[in-house]
Coordinates of C-alpha atoms in Angstrom, one line a residue:
M1 CA -5.2 -25.5 5.5
G2 CA -7.2 -25.4 8.8
V3 CA -10.4 -23.6 9.8
P4 CA -11.2 -20.5 11.9
V5 CA -12.1 -21.0 15.5
N6 CA -14.7 -18.9 17.4
R7 CA -13.8 -18.7 21.1
S8 CA -14.7 -16.7 24.2
A9 CA -12.6 -13.9 25.5
T10 CA -10.4 -16.3 27.5
S11 CA -6.8 -16.4 26.5
T12 CA -6.1 -19.9 27.9
A13 CA -7.2 -23.2 26.5
S14 CA -6.1 -26.8 26.1
N15 CA -3.9 -27.5 23.2
N16 CA -5.7 -28.5 20.0
N17 CA -3.3 -28.3 17.1
N18 CA -6.1 -28.7 14.6
D19 CA -7.3 -25.2 15.5
I20 CA -4.0 -23.5 15.2
F21 CA -2.6 -22.0 11.9
D22 CA 1.1 -22.1 11.2
L23 CA 0.8 -18.8 9.4
F24 CA -1.9 -16.1 9.5
V25 CA -1.8 -13.1 7.2
V26 CA -3.8 -9.9 7.9
G27 CA -4.3 -8.1 4.6
F28 CA -4.7 -9.7 1.2
G29 CA -3.6 -7.0 -1.1
P30 CA -0.5 -7.3 -3.2
A31 CA 1.8 -7.9 -0.3
G32 CA -0.4 -10.6 1.2
L33 CA -0.9 -12.1 -2.2
A34 CA 2.9 -12.3 -2.7
V35 CA 3.1 -14.3 0.5
A36 CA 0.4 -16.7 -0.7
V37 CA 2.2 -17.2 -4.0
A38 CA 5.5 -17.8 -2.2
L39 CA 3.8 -20.4 0.0
H40 CA 2.6 -22.1 -3.2
D41 CA 6.0 -22.0 -4.9
N42 CA 8.2 -22.9 -2.0
P43 CA 8.6 -26.8 -1.9
N44 CA 9.6 -26.5 1.8
A45 CA 6.3 -24.8 2.7
K46 CA 3.8 -27.4 1.5
H47 CA 3.0 -28.5 5.0
I48 CA 2.3 -25.0 6.3
K49 CA -1.3 -24.4 7.4
A50 CA -2.1 -20.8 6.4
H51 CA -5.0 -18.5 6.2
F52 CA -5.6 -14.9 5.0
I53 CA -8.1 -12.2 5.9
E54 CA -9.0 -9.1 3.9
K55 CA -11.4 -6.3 4.9
Q56 CA -12.5 -5.6 1.3
P57 CA -15.3 -7.8 0.0
Q58 CA -13.1 -9.1 -2.8
F59 CA -9.5 -8.6 -4.1
G60 CA -8.8 -5.2 -5.3
W61 CA -5.8 -2.9 -5.7
H62 CA -6.4 0.8 -5.3
L63 CA -9.7 0.4 -7.0
G64 CA -10.7 4.0 -6.2
M65 CA -7.7 5.3 -8.2
T66 CA -7.6 2.8 -11.1
I67 CA -8.5 5.5 -13.6
P68 CA -9.2 4.1 -17.1
G69 CA -6.4 4.6 -19.6
Y70 CA -3.6 5.1 -17.1
K71 CA -0.6 2.8 -17.2
M72 CA 1.6 1.3 -14.6
Q73 CA 4.9 3.0 -14.0
V74 CA 6.7 -0.3 -13.2
S75 CA 7.7 -3.0 -15.6
F76 CA 5.5 -6.1 -15.7
L77 CA 8.8 -8.0 -15.0
K78 CA 8.5 -6.8 -11.4
D79 CA 5.3 -8.8 -10.9
L80 CA 4.5 -11.3 -8.2
V81 CA 7.2 -13.8 -9.1
T82 CA 9.5 -13.0 -12.1
M83 CA 12.3 -11.5 -10.2
R84 CA 12.8 -14.7 -8.1
D85 CA 11.4 -17.3 -10.5
P86 CA 10.4 -16.5 -14.1
T87 CA 9.0 -20.0 -14.6
S88 CA 6.3 -19.6 -11.9
H89 CA 2.7 -20.2 -12.8
F90 CA 1.9 -16.7 -11.4
S91 CA 3.9 -14.5 -13.8
F92 CA 2.3 -11.7 -15.7
L93 CA 3.2 -13.3 -19.0
N94 CA 1.5 -16.6 -17.9
Y95 CA -1.6 -14.5 -17.0
L96 CA -1.6 -13.0 -20.5
K97 CA -1.4 -16.5 -21.9
H98 CA -4.3 -17.7 -19.9
R99 CA -6.3 -14.6 -20.9
G100 CA -5.5 -15.1 -24.6
R101 CA -3.7 -11.8 -25.0
L102 CA 0.0 -12.7 -24.9
V103 CA 0.6 -12.1 -28.6
A104 CA -1.5 -8.9 -28.7
F105 CA 0.4 -7.5 -25.7
S106 CA 3.7 -8.2 -27.3
N107 CA 2.7 -6.1 -30.2
L108 CA 2.3 -3.1 -27.9
Y109 CA 6.1 -2.9 -27.5
T110 CA 5.7 -1.8 -23.9
F111 CA 6.7 -3.0 -20.4
L112 CA 3.9 -1.0 -18.9
P113 CA 0.5 -2.6 -18.7
L114 CA -2.7 -0.6 -18.0
R115 CA -3.5 -0.4 -14.3
E116 CA -6.9 -2.0 -14.9
E117 CA -5.1 -4.9 -16.5
Y118 CA -2.6 -5.2 -13.7
N119 CA -5.4 -5.3 -11.2
D120 CA -7.0 -8.0 -13.2
Y121 CA -3.7 -9.9 -13.2
M122 CA -3.4 -9.8 -9.4
S123 CA -7.1 -10.7 -9.1
W124 CA -6.5 -13.7 -11.4
A125 CA -3.6 -14.8 -9.1
A126 CA -5.7 -14.1 -5.9
D127 CA -8.5 -16.3 -7.2
H128 CA -6.2 -19.4 -6.9
F129 CA -6.3 -18.9 -3.1
R130 CA -10.0 -18.2 -2.7
D131 CA -10.4 -21.2 -0.4
H132 CA -7.8 -19.8 2.0
V133 CA -9.0 -16.2 2.2
T134 CA -11.8 -14.7 4.3
Y135 CA -13.0 -11.5 2.7
S136 CA -15.0 -8.8 4.5
S137 CA -12.9 -9.5 7.6
E138 CA -10.9 -6.8 9.4
A139 CA -8.4 -7.5 12.2
V140 CA -9.3 -5.6 15.3
S141 CA -6.9 -7.1 17.9
V142 CA -4.0 -9.4 18.4
E143 CA -3.5 -11.0 21.9
P144 CA -1.3 -13.7 23.4
Y145 CA -3.1 -17.1 23.7
F146 CA -1.7 -19.3 26.4
L147 CA -1.8 -23.1 26.1
Q148 CA -2.1 -24.6 29.6
E149 CA 1.3 -26.4 29.5
N150 CA 3.3 -23.4 28.2
N151 CA 3.9 -21.7 31.6
G152 CA 3.5 -18.2 30.3
T153 CA 5.5 -18.6 27.1
V154 CA 3.8 -16.8 24.2
E155 CA 3.9 -19.3 21.3
I156 CA 0.3 -18.7 20.0
L157 CA -1.4 -15.5 19.0
K158 CA -5.2 -14.9 18.9
V159 CA -6.3 -12.6 16.1
T160 CA -9.8 -11.3 16.3
A161 CA -11.5 -10.0 13.2
K162 CA -14.7 -8.2 12.5
D163 CA -17.1 -8.3 9.6
P164 CA -17.4 -4.6 8.6
T165 CA -21.0 -5.1 7.6
T166 CA -22.5 -7.3 10.3
G167 CA -20.1 -6.6 13.1
E168 CA -19.7 -10.3 13.7
L169 CA -16.4 -11.3 15.5
T170 CA -14.3 -14.3 14.6
S171 CA -11.1 -15.4 16.3
Y172 CA -8.1 -17.3 14.8
L173 CA -5.1 -18.9 16.4
T174 CA -1.7 -18.8 14.8
R175 CA 2.0 -19.5 15.6
N176 CA 3.1 -16.8 13.1
L177 CA 1.5 -13.6 12.0
V178 CA 2.1 -11.4 9.0
I179 CA 0.7 -7.9 9.0
S180 CA 0.4 -6.7 5.4
T181 CA -2.5 -4.2 5.5
G182 CA -0.9 -1.6 3.3
A183 CA -1.4 2.1 3.8
Q184 CA -4.4 3.9 5.2
P185 CA -5.6 7.1 3.6
K186 CA -4.3 10.2 5.4
M187 CA -6.8 13.0 6.0
P188 CA -5.1 15.9 8.0
D189 CA -7.1 17.5 10.8
L190 CA -7.5 20.6 8.7
F191 CA -10.0 18.8 6.5
P192 CA -13.5 17.7 7.7
A193 CA -13.7 14.0 8.4
D194 CA -16.4 11.8 6.8
H195 CA -18.0 14.6 4.9
P196 CA -19.8 13.7 1.6
R197 CA -18.3 16.7 -0.1
V198 CA -14.7 16.1 1.0
K199 CA -13.1 12.9 -0.1
H200 CA -9.7 11.3 0.0
S201 CA -8.2 10.5 -3.4
S202 CA -8.5 6.8 -2.6
Q203 CA -12.3 7.2 -3.0
Y204 CA -12.2 9.1 -6.2
L205 CA -13.8 6.6 -8.5
F206 CA -16.3 5.6 -5.8
T207 CA -17.5 9.3 -5.4
E208 CA -20.5 10.4 -7.2
I209 CA -20.0 13.9 -8.3
P210 CA -23.3 15.8 -8.3
A211 CA -24.7 16.6 -11.7
D212 CA -25.0 20.2 -10.8
A213 CA -21.4 20.5 -9.5
K214 CA -19.7 23.5 -11.2
H215 CA -16.6 23.9 -9.1
I216 CA -14.3 21.0 -8.2
G217 CA -11.1 21.2 -6.2
V218 CA -8.2 18.9 -5.8
V219 CA -5.4 19.2 -3.1
G220 CA -2.0 17.6 -3.6
A221 CA 1.2 17.9 -5.6
G222 CA 1.7 14.2 -6.2
Q223 CA 0.7 11.7 -8.9
S224 CA -2.7 11.0 -7.5
G225 CA -3.7 14.7 -7.3
A226 CA -2.5 15.3 -10.8
E227 CA -4.3 12.3 -12.3
I228 CA -7.6 13.2 -10.6
F229 CA -7.3 16.8 -11.8
K230 CA -6.7 15.7 -15.4
H231 CA -9.5 13.1 -15.3
I232 CA -12.0 15.6 -13.9
A233 CA -11.0 18.1 -16.6
T234 CA -11.8 15.4 -19.2
R235 CA -15.0 14.3 -17.6
F236 CA -16.4 17.7 -16.9
P237 CA -14.8 20.1 -19.5
Q238 CA -17.3 22.9 -18.7
N239 CA -16.7 22.8 -15.0
E240 CA -14.1 24.9 -13.2
T241 CA -11.5 22.7 -11.7
K242 CA -8.5 23.7 -9.6
L243 CA -5.5 21.8 -8.4
L244 CA -4.2 23.4 -5.2
V245 CA -0.4 22.8 -4.9
K246 CA 1.7 24.0 -1.9
K247 CA 4.9 23.8 -4.0
S248 CA 5.9 26.3 -6.6
A249 CA 5.4 23.8 -9.4
L250 CA 4.6 20.1 -10.0
R251 CA 7.9 18.2 -9.8
P252 CA 8.8 15.3 -12.0
A253 CA 9.7 11.9 -10.7
D254 CA 13.3 10.8 -11.2
I255 CA 12.9 7.5 -13.0
S256 CA 16.3 7.2 -14.6
P257 CA 18.0 3.8 -14.9
F258 CA 20.6 4.7 -12.3
I259 CA 17.9 5.8 -9.8
N260 CA 15.9 2.6 -10.6
E261 CA 19.0 0.6 -9.5
L262 CA 18.4 1.8 -6.0
Y263 CA 15.1 0.0 -6.1
N264 CA 16.7 -3.3 -7.0
P265 CA 16.2 -6.2 -4.6
D266 CA 19.8 -6.3 -3.6
G267 CA 19.5 -2.7 -2.4
V268 CA 17.6 -4.0 0.7
D269 CA 20.7 -5.7 2.1
Y270 CA 22.8 -2.7 1.4
Y271 CA 20.4 -0.3 3.0
F272 CA 19.6 -2.5 6.0
N273 CA 23.3 -2.8 7.0
L274 CA 24.0 1.0 6.9
P275 CA 24.3 3.0 10.1
E276 CA 21.0 4.9 10.9
E277 CA 22.4 8.3 10.0
R278 CA 23.4 7.0 6.5
Q279 CA 20.0 5.5 6.1
L280 CA 18.4 8.8 6.7
D281 CA 20.7 10.5 4.2
I282 CA 19.6 8.0 1.5
L283 CA 15.9 8.4 2.3
G284 CA 16.3 12.2 2.0
E285 CA 18.1 11.8 -1.4
M286 CA 15.5 9.5 -2.8
K287 CA 12.5 11.5 -1.7
N288 CA 12.1 12.9 -5.2
T289 CA 11.6 9.3 -6.6
A290 CA 8.5 8.5 -4.6
V291 CA 7.1 11.4 -2.6
G292 CA 5.1 14.3 -3.8
I293 CA 6.2 13.9 -7.4
V294 CA 4.4 13.4 -10.8
H295 CA 5.4 11.2 -13.7
E296 CA 6.9 13.3 -16.5
M297 CA 4.3 12.0 -19.0
T298 CA 1.5 13.2 -16.7
I299 CA 3.1 16.6 -16.4
A300 CA 3.4 16.8 -20.2
D301 CA -0.3 16.0 -20.6
L302 CA -1.3 18.6 -18.0
F303 CA 0.8 21.3 -19.7
K304 CA -0.5 20.4 -23.1
H305 CA -4.1 20.8 -21.7
K306 CA -3.1 24.1 -20.3
Y307 CA -1.7 25.3 -23.6
E308 CA -4.7 24.1 -25.5
Q309 CA -6.9 26.3 -23.4
I310 CA -4.7 29.3 -24.2
A311 CA -4.2 28.6 -27.9
M312 CA -7.9 28.1 -28.6
G313 CA -8.9 31.2 -26.7
K314 CA -10.9 29.1 -24.2
P315 CA -11.6 30.2 -20.7
A316 CA -9.0 28.8 -18.3
R317 CA -11.5 26.5 -16.6
H318 CA -8.9 24.0 -15.4
R319 CA -6.1 25.6 -13.4
I320 CA -3.1 24.5 -11.4
V321 CA -2.6 26.9 -8.5
P322 CA 0.9 26.7 -7.0
N323 CA 2.2 28.2 -3.8
T324 CA -1.1 27.6 -2.1
N325 CA -0.9 27.2 1.7
I326 CA -4.3 26.1 2.9
Q327 CA -5.4 27.8 6.2
S328 CA -8.8 26.3 6.8
V329 CA -11.5 24.1 5.2
K330 CA -15.2 24.2 6.1
A331 CA -17.9 22.0 4.5
D332 CA -21.7 22.0 4.7
D333 CA -24.5 20.7 2.7
K334 CA -24.0 23.5 0.2
G335 CA -20.3 23.1 -0.6
V336 CA -16.7 23.4 0.6
T337 CA -15.0 26.7 1.5
V338 CA -11.2 26.7 1.4
R339 CA -9.3 29.7 2.8
A340 CA -5.7 29.8 1.6
K341 CA -2.6 32.1 1.5
N342 CA -0.2 32.5 -1.4
R343 CA 3.2 31.5 0.0
M344 CA 5.0 34.1 -2.2
T345 CA 2.7 37.1 -2.1
Q346 CA 1.0 36.4 1.3
E347 CA -2.3 37.2 -0.5
D348 CA -5.4 35.7 1.2
I349 CA -7.6 33.8 -1.2
T350 CA -10.9 32.0 -0.8
Y351 CA -12.1 29.1 -3.0
N352 CA -15.6 27.7 -3.1
F353 CA -16.0 24.1 -4.3
D354 CA -18.9 21.7 -4.7
V355 CA -16.6 18.8 -4.1
L356 CA -13.0 18.6 -2.8
F357 CA -10.6 15.7 -3.3
V358 CA -7.7 15.5 -0.9
A359 CA -4.6 13.7 -2.3
V360 CA -2.1 14.2 0.5
G361 CA -0.9 10.6 1.0
Y362 CA -1.2 7.7 3.3
N363 CA -0.3 6.6 6.8
R364 CA 1.2 3.2 7.7
T365 CA 0.3 2.7 11.4
T366 CA -1.8 -0.5 11.4
Q367 CA 1.0 -2.4 13.1
V368 CA 0.9 -0.1 16.1
K369 CA -2.9 -0.1 16.5
L370 CA -3.0 -3.9 16.4
L371 CA 0.1 -4.7 18.5
E372 CA 0.5 -2.0 21.1
P373 CA -2.6 -2.7 23.3
S374 CA -1.4 -6.2 24.1
F375 CA 2.3 -6.1 23.5
K376 CA 3.6 -2.7 24.5
D377 CA 6.2 -4.1 26.9
A378 CA 7.0 -7.2 24.8
L379 CA 7.5 -5.6 21.4
F380 CA 7.8 -1.8 21.7
P381 CA 9.7 0.1 20.5
L382 CA 9.3 -2.0 17.4
T383 CA 12.6 -3.4 16.2
I384 CA 12.9 -5.6 13.1
R385 CA 15.2 -8.2 11.7
R386 CA 16.4 -8.5 8.1
D387 CA 13.7 -11.2 7.5
Y388 CA 11.0 -8.7 8.5
S389 CA 10.2 -10.3 11.8
L390 CA 9.9 -8.3 15.0
V391 CA 12.3 -8.7 17.9
A392 CA 10.7 -9.4 21.2
N393 CA 11.9 -7.8 24.4
D394 CA 10.8 -10.8 26.4
S395 CA 12.5 -14.2 26.1
K396 CA 9.2 -15.9 26.6
F397 CA 7.7 -14.3 23.5
K398 CA 8.2 -17.1 20.9
A399 CA 5.5 -16.3 18.3
G400 CA 6.6 -14.9 15.0
I401 CA 5.3 -11.5 13.9
Y402 CA 6.3 -10.1 10.5
L403 CA 5.6 -6.7 8.9
Q404 CA 5.2 -6.2 5.1
G405 CA 5.3 -2.8 3.4
M406 CA 5.8 -1.0 6.7
C407 CA 9.6 -1.1 7.0
E408 CA 10.8 1.9 5.0
G409 CA 13.0 3.1 7.9
S410 CA 14.8 -0.2 8.2
H411 CA 14.7 -1.8 4.7
G412 CA 14.7 1.2 2.4
I413 CA 12.3 3.4 0.4
N414 CA 11.5 0.5 -1.9
D415 CA 9.8 -1.4 0.9
A416 CA 6.4 -0.1 -0.1
A417 CA 7.0 -0.5 -3.9
L418 CA 6.3 -3.5 -6.1
S419 CA 10.0 -4.0 -7.0
V420 CA 10.9 -6.2 -4.0
M421 CA 7.5 -7.7 -3.3
S422 CA 8.1 -11.2 -4.9
L423 CA 11.4 -11.7 -3.0
R424 CA 10.2 -10.2 0.2
G425 CA 7.2 -12.5 0.4
Y426 CA 9.5 -15.5 -0.3
E427 CA 11.9 -14.4 2.4
V428 CA 9.1 -14.3 4.9
V429 CA 8.0 -17.8 4.0
E430 CA 11.5 -19.1 4.2
S431 CA 11.8 -17.5 7.7
V432 CA 8.5 -19.1 8.8
V433 CA 9.7 -22.5 7.6
K434 CA 12.9 -22.2 9.6
R435 CA 11.0 -21.0 12.7
L436 CA 8.6 -23.9 12.6
A437 CA 11.5 -26.3 12.2
G438 CA 13.1 -24.8 15.4
Q439 CA 16.0 -23.3 13.5
D440 CA 17.6 -20.2 15.0
W441 CA 18.6 -17.0 13.2
E442 CA 22.2 -16.0 12.8
P443 CA 23.3 -14.8 16.2
N444 CA 25.0 -11.7 14.8
Q445 CA 22.1 -10.7 12.6
K446 CA 21.6 -6.9 12.9
T447 CA 18.4 -5.3 14.0
N448 CA 17.2 -1.8 13.2
L449 CA 14.6 0.3 14.8
V450 CA 11.5 0.7 12.7
R451 CA 10.6 4.4 12.4
I452 CA 6.9 4.3 12.9
G453 CA 4.3 6.7 11.5
G454 CA 6.2 7.9 8.4
D455 CA 3.7 9.7 6.2
R456 CA 3.8 9.8 2.5
E457 CA 2.9 13.0 0.7
D458 CA 1.6 10.8 -2.0
G459 CA 1.6 7.2 -1.0
L460 CA 0.5 5.7 -4.3
V461 CA 3.7 4.5 -5.7
W462 CA 2.8 3.3 -9.2
G463 CA 6.4 3.0 -10.3
F464 CA 9.6 1.3 -9.5

């Protein structure tokens, strides 16, 4: 599978094919793992020399939000492989067989595993590729790497990665690059950055709540905020906990079968070939299936908890506060002060918390940060093909760059969901195989502009 190469800053060298990967993948979460599984399962890809890097020290999927007892909201049939090959070694059912729980799971009469179990499933699959993954390695730059005989043609990319702990830099050379880094936590400017008392929801389970904390706040109207609020209420029943929601009420996710059809794999082709204005219409219509919504079971649990406080005559220690428009947030070593205004009454309200969790979603901008410094003229504005590869503005740019989980604008709202992951990874591998063989794409293949920087109000899409 090849080895990493450490080089100086020069971008020109003699050709040594043993140092060059055919495929290099930045990010080894679910999307990167799906590419690895597709490489394994594709008989035409056995010759491909590939490597993966991941900034986490080990495989993990939303570990800071894998709250015990919570289930997936997506069928296990939409795992790493089943939608394209139910006989693959990497199916969830085969994982259960290897763990000795297949019969026991069947007696649950459910399609929805626990999130902890699903993370273990993906970790089990990821372990098969441990010899081809470098953990604790974060990509910091991508540059052209010119072979002496290429006369300015960009066929090779140099990816530089940094160990987050030691700062050590390592460079890799590759003919094709996949960026599958997932989403990055979004912390609006309104909230203090890197403050120990103000944490993004993605860090919830990693955050030690002080023993003397009496007032805990959560901001966000989506699934993550609702789950953190409910879990804190269970962990600290005597504390006062508030969920600050800008909307008038928590809104349920639409998970009906007809809506779920829009997340089917064949929906990608349909969406990709629509005119841009029609694509925007569909994104608007489907917003209530993935953005700022809460699963109906979670809403029912929250209302039950609210009613129990009333019925038993208990103080309303755990409250959902709707119509809250936050004006300012200040934090010091004593606590967090949130100044807000009620959207309906225009009343000014001040809340004081010991800890505040911010569940307002995620950004997907890694592709810009990695590519723009070296390829602003060659690749921007980013335009993408149906096979998830970027279109170059320069005919001398021959290297392949693919985006995974960042193409909602061009490929549909399900691009960041688990539904299409198995097929998407396989399509990328098929494209790389053709590219390495010198095969051209269809000349009339449509390209669509990727709308960069789309934020999710709640980027954790556990369902569909």
